[in-house]
Amino acid sequence: MEHASPTAAVLIIGDEILSGRTADTNLNTIARFLGALGIDLMEARTVGDRPEQIVAALNALRAGHDYVFTTGGIGPTHDDITADCVAEAFGVPIGERADALAILQRRYSPDDLNAARRRMARIPDGGVLIANPVTDAPGFQIGNVFVMAGVPRIMTAMLEDVAPRLRTGAVVHARTLRVTGVGEGAIAAPLAEAARTSRDLSFGSYPFGAGSDGEVGTNLVVRGRDAALVDAAIDALASRLAQDGILTVKIAT
Amino acid sequence: MEHASPTAAVLIIGDEILSGRTADTNLNTIARFLGALGIDLMEARTVGDRPEQIVAALNALRAGHDYVFTTGGIGPTHDDITADCVAEAFGVPIGERADALAILQRRYSPDDLNAARRRMARIPDGGVLIANPVTDAPGFQIGNVFVMAGVPRIMTAMLEDVAPRLRTGAVVHARTLRVTGVGEGAIAAPLAEAARTSRDLSFGSYPFGAGSDGEVGTNLVVRGRDAALVDAAIDALASRLAQDGILTVKIAT
């Protein structure tokens, strides 16, 4: 598929992901969010709480894609260094911002708004706030980079404020043909033939149940920006497999 | 923490992760596997089924870390291009290997061992097979790169054959102090102070329940290679928070 559509990358920030303490779920949430907007997610990186690593990854990704989405490291504790790293990557100053501070002042009493919590009002110069309807402390956008929280519930909520700022593309339609009782090897040749003859579509094969006692088979997924082409391709593939005596079922996902 | 211990990176390969169709779980499995061996996972990347992207990412990661673990793209279908990309990255030929073919011949009847399935016997020159006790088709190691399946059950099983090949390090011990009823902002200052005074340890704060109707609080995690130091630090942190009237509980994870 060609890339007239916007492209994007994700940067997951946090030692807890790399130590295995936390299993990231934000990448999948963002991937599905972007898919619905017709934006092509091209790559993702996960880095630890190390400034040089965050800055290098961010600069590589923002140079290569229309949009970059980061998660993690914008809370009040000493290991929350994302905002400073983003400022460094962009080469701009960072300081306490009146609009961000006003949000925190509405949430916290003067006693509770301690120095640590005030750190969450520090925004790189030129940043535009991203609303956080869950715990108020905002994320921010600077240039083509959207800086969001790591807590999945907050990150997901922030996407609502991000969506209207994005240029969208033609949505990629996906149809799935479920093949049961045979493995990938039995359908590989007809699938490759279909992929060769339909260059505007992508064809994937995702096995399930490998080696388990239950059902074994694979999901054949056809993806493309022209829904009619995708539908025709999935029907043609089903017919072709039927010639080999392989039964398929169209499923929803 | 210093890095006398081996370092590692993970490369997740597959359009299905970036499209959001599949939520990756292999990164977390590998992260916990490496943690138990005292190997520091430093970064992870996720790329699509595009040769130039796979080759570039693999070459960047294998130059920067002691070990690289890849998942995905070693099955029999046309979109399984990882082995060819690894050969290209290393600048070595790739061809059908007798030991890998013998494994497939034991699993499949001559009729079932079609051209697509035989592709799974193609191994870059110099590669050493990784056993697959689930579906037999092997992964392989070449240099410091371990090439594994994407299906989580198979990938996990392959790690058993990988483990004995790895140089291990001192295991990082982690202890967790659970703080309930207050947010991160209330504990940020004592936590930062502890981090400043114990440079050989790392201190993390991972909030939970943000904005939900249930319990709200944060898990404070102290990590380090000296278990006695970690234990002492977690006790000192608990005592320090008690001075502020903040109750904590040591929890298992």
PDB file of N, CA, C and O in Angstrom, chain A residues 10 12 24-35 41 44 155 159, chain B residues 16-24:
ATOM      1  N   VAL A  10       4.986   5.329  17.734  1.00  0.00           N
ATOM      2  CA  VAL A  10       4.678   5.365  19.168  1.00  0.00           C
ATOM      3  C   VAL A  10       5.977   5.193  19.946  1.00  0.00           C
ATOM      4  O   VAL A  10       6.828   4.375  19.573  1.00  0.00           O
ATOM      5  N   ILE A  12       6.997   4.332  23.788  1.00  0.00           N
ATOM      6  CA  ILE A  12       6.583   3.911  25.130  1.00  0.00           C
ATOM      7  C   ILE A  12       7.767   4.165  26.074  1.00  0.00           C
ATOM      8  O   ILE A  12       8.862   3.660  25.817  1.00  0.00           O
ATOM      9  N   ASP A  24       2.736  -3.535  28.796  1.00  0.00           N
ATOM     10  CA  ASP A  24       2.155  -2.396  28.095  1.00  0.00           C
ATOM     11  C   ASP A  24       0.882  -2.783  27.359  1.00  0.00           C
ATOM     12  O   ASP A  24       0.837  -3.812  26.677  1.00  0.00           O
ATOM     13  N   THR A  25      -0.135  -1.945  27.481  1.00  0.00           N
ATOM     14  CA  THR A  25      -1.345  -2.119  26.669  1.00  0.00           C
ATOM     15  C   THR A  25      -1.605  -0.881  25.809  1.00  0.00           C
ATOM     16  O   THR A  25      -2.494  -0.891  24.955  1.00  0.00           O
ATOM     17  N   ASN A  26      -0.841   0.179  26.040  1.00  0.00           N
ATOM     18  CA  ASN A  26      -1.105   1.432  25.330  1.00  0.00           C
ATOM     19  C   ASN A  26      -0.822   1.336  23.832  1.00  0.00           C
ATOM     20  O   ASN A  26      -1.506   1.976  23.033  1.00  0.00           O
ATOM     21  N   LEU A  27       0.183   0.553  23.458  1.00  0.00           N
ATOM     22  CA  LEU A  27       0.498   0.443  22.033  1.00  0.00           C
ATOM     23  C   LEU A  27      -0.705  -0.069  21.256  1.00  0.00           C
ATOM     24  O   LEU A  27      -1.070   0.479  20.214  1.00  0.00           O
ATOM     25  N   ASN A  28      -1.341  -1.101  21.767  1.00  0.00           N
ATOM     26  CA  ASN A  28      -2.504  -1.649  21.062  1.00  0.00           C
ATOM     27  C   ASN A  28      -3.661  -0.648  21.026  1.00  0.00           C
ATOM     28  O   ASN A  28      -4.344  -0.514  20.001  1.00  0.00           O
ATOM     29  N   THR A  29      -3.860   0.074  22.122  1.00  0.00           N
ATOM     30  CA  THR A  29      -4.929   1.087  22.146  1.00  0.00           C
ATOM     31  C   THR A  29      -4.677   2.164  21.093  1.00  0.00           C
ATOM     32  O   THR A  29      -5.579   2.552  20.344  1.00  0.00           O
ATOM     33  N   ILE A  30      -3.445   2.643  21.032  1.00  0.00           N
ATOM     34  CA  ILE A  30      -3.107   3.696  20.064  1.00  0.00           C
ATOM     35  C   ILE A  30      -3.183   3.146  18.637  1.00  0.00           C
ATOM     36  O   ILE A  30      -3.656   3.825  17.719  1.00  0.00           O
ATOM     37  N   ALA A  31      -2.741   1.908  18.443  1.00  0.00           N
ATOM     38  CA  ALA A  31      -2.785   1.305  17.100  1.00  0.00           C
ATOM     39  C   ALA A  31      -4.221   1.252  16.581  1.00  0.00           C
ATOM     40  O   ALA A  31      -4.496   1.591  15.426  1.00  0.00           O
ATOM     41  N   ARG A  32      -5.147   0.844  17.438  1.00  0.00           N
ATOM     42  CA  ARG A  32      -6.546   0.757  16.998  1.00  0.00           C
ATOM     43  C   ARG A  32      -7.142   2.145  16.784  1.00  0.00           C
ATOM     44  O   ARG A  32      -7.913   2.381  15.851  1.00  0.00           O
ATOM     45  N   PHE A  33      -6.772   3.082  17.640  1.00  0.00           N
ATOM     46  CA  PHE A  33      -7.204   4.483  17.503  1.00  0.00           C
ATOM     47  C   PHE A  33      -6.750   5.051  16.158  1.00  0.00           C
ATOM     48  O   PHE A  33      -7.538   5.668  15.418  1.00  0.00           O
ATOM     49  N   LEU A  34      -5.491   4.838  15.809  1.00  0.00           N
ATOM     50  CA  LEU A  34      -4.962   5.364  14.553  1.00  0.00           C
ATOM     51  C   LEU A  34      -5.584   4.658  13.353  1.00  0.00           C
ATOM     52  O   LEU A  34      -5.863   5.290  12.331  1.00  0.00           O
ATOM     53  N   GLY A  35      -5.800   3.354  13.491  1.00  0.00           N
ATOM     54  CA  GLY A  35      -6.422   2.614  12.401  1.00  0.00           C
ATOM     55  C   GLY A  35      -7.779   3.186  12.033  1.00  0.00           C
ATOM     56  O   GLY A  35      -8.117   3.328  10.852  1.00  0.00           O
ATOM     57  N   LEU A  41       0.280   3.443  11.436  1.00  0.00           N
ATOM     58  CA  LEU A  41       1.301   3.298  12.471  1.00  0.00           C
ATOM     59  C   LEU A  41       2.439   2.463  11.899  1.00  0.00           C
ATOM     60  O   LEU A  41       2.242   1.297  11.539  1.00  0.00           O
ATOM     61  N   ALA A  44       7.110   1.310  16.515  1.00  0.00           N
ATOM     62  CA  ALA A  44       7.009   1.680  17.923  1.00  0.00           C
ATOM     63  C   ALA A  44       8.335   1.372  18.583  1.00  0.00           C
ATOM     64  O   ALA A  44       9.053   0.459  18.171  1.00  0.00           O
ATOM     65  N   MET A 155      -4.362   7.667  29.480  1.00  0.00           N
ATOM     66  CA  MET A 155      -3.885   7.759  28.100  1.00  0.00           C
ATOM     67  C   MET A 155      -5.054   7.663  27.126  1.00  0.00           C
ATOM     68  O   MET A 155      -5.178   8.460  26.196  1.00  0.00           O
ATOM     69  N   LEU A 159      -6.673  10.611  24.310  1.00  0.00           N
ATOM     70  CA  LEU A 159      -6.796  10.467  22.862  1.00  0.00           C
ATOM     71  C   LEU A 159      -8.008  11.222  22.313  1.00  0.00           C
ATOM     72  O   LEU A 159      -8.007  11.644  21.157  1.00  0.00           O
TER      73      LEU A 159
ATOM     74  N   GLU B  16       0.577  -7.099  12.054  1.00  0.00           N
ATOM     75  CA  GLU B  16      -0.616  -7.285  12.872  1.00  0.00           C
ATOM     76  C   GLU B  16      -0.515  -6.581  14.213  1.00  0.00           C
ATOM     77  O   GLU B  16      -1.540  -6.264  14.825  1.00  0.00           O
ATOM     78  N   ILE B  17       0.709  -6.326  14.681  1.00  0.00           N
ATOM     79  CA  ILE B  17       0.868  -5.579  15.933  1.00  0.00           C
ATOM     80  C   ILE B  17       0.602  -4.101  15.677  1.00  0.00           C
ATOM     81  O   ILE B  17      -0.104  -3.429  16.442  1.00  0.00           O
ATOM     82  N   LEU B  18       1.137  -3.573  14.577  1.00  0.00           N
ATOM     83  CA  LEU B  18       1.003  -2.150  14.276  1.00  0.00           C
ATOM     84  C   LEU B  18      -0.407  -1.788  13.815  1.00  0.00           C
ATOM     85  O   LEU B  18      -0.839  -0.643  13.969  1.00  0.00           O
ATOM     86  N   SER B  19      -1.125  -2.744  13.227  1.00  0.00           N
ATOM     87  CA  SER B  19      -2.508  -2.463  12.814  1.00  0.00           C
ATOM     88  C   SER B  19      -3.449  -2.513  14.006  1.00  0.00           C
ATOM     89  O   SER B  19      -4.599  -2.095  13.920  1.00  0.00           O
ATOM     90  N   GLY B  20      -2.972  -3.051  15.127  1.00  0.00           N
ATOM     91  CA  GLY B  20      -3.831  -3.184  16.303  1.00  0.00           C
ATOM     92  C   GLY B  20      -4.623  -4.467  16.328  1.00  0.00           C
ATOM     93  O   GLY B  20      -5.356  -4.746  17.286  1.00  0.00           O
ATOM     94  N   ARG B  21      -4.496  -5.283  15.271  1.00  0.00           N
ATOM     95  CA  ARG B  21      -5.247  -6.531  15.243  1.00  0.00           C
ATOM     96  C   ARG B  21      -4.839  -7.446  16.393  1.00  0.00           C
ATOM     97  O   ARG B  21      -5.659  -8.129  16.988  1.00  0.00           O
ATOM     98  N   THR B  22      -3.534  -7.479  16.675  1.00  0.00           N
ATOM     99  CA  THR B  22      -2.990  -8.344  17.713  1.00  0.00           C
ATOM    100  C   THR B  22      -2.301  -7.494  18.768  1.00  0.00           C
ATOM    101  O   THR B  22      -1.526  -6.591  18.429  1.00  0.00           O
ATOM    102  N   ALA B  23      -2.571  -7.787  20.036  1.00  0.00           N
ATOM    103  CA  ALA B  23      -1.864  -7.121  21.131  1.00  0.00           C
ATOM    104  C   ALA B  23      -0.655  -7.979  21.492  1.00  0.00           C
ATOM    105  O   ALA B  23      -0.808  -9.131  21.889  1.00  0.00           O
ATOM    106  N   ASP B  24       0.519  -7.416  21.333  1.00  0.00           N
ATOM    107  CA  ASP B  24       1.732  -8.177  21.648  1.00  0.00           C
ATOM    108  C   ASP B  24       1.794  -8.517  23.128  1.00  0.00           C
ATOM    109  O   ASP B  24       1.540  -7.680  23.982  1.00  0.00           O
TER     110      ASP B  24
END
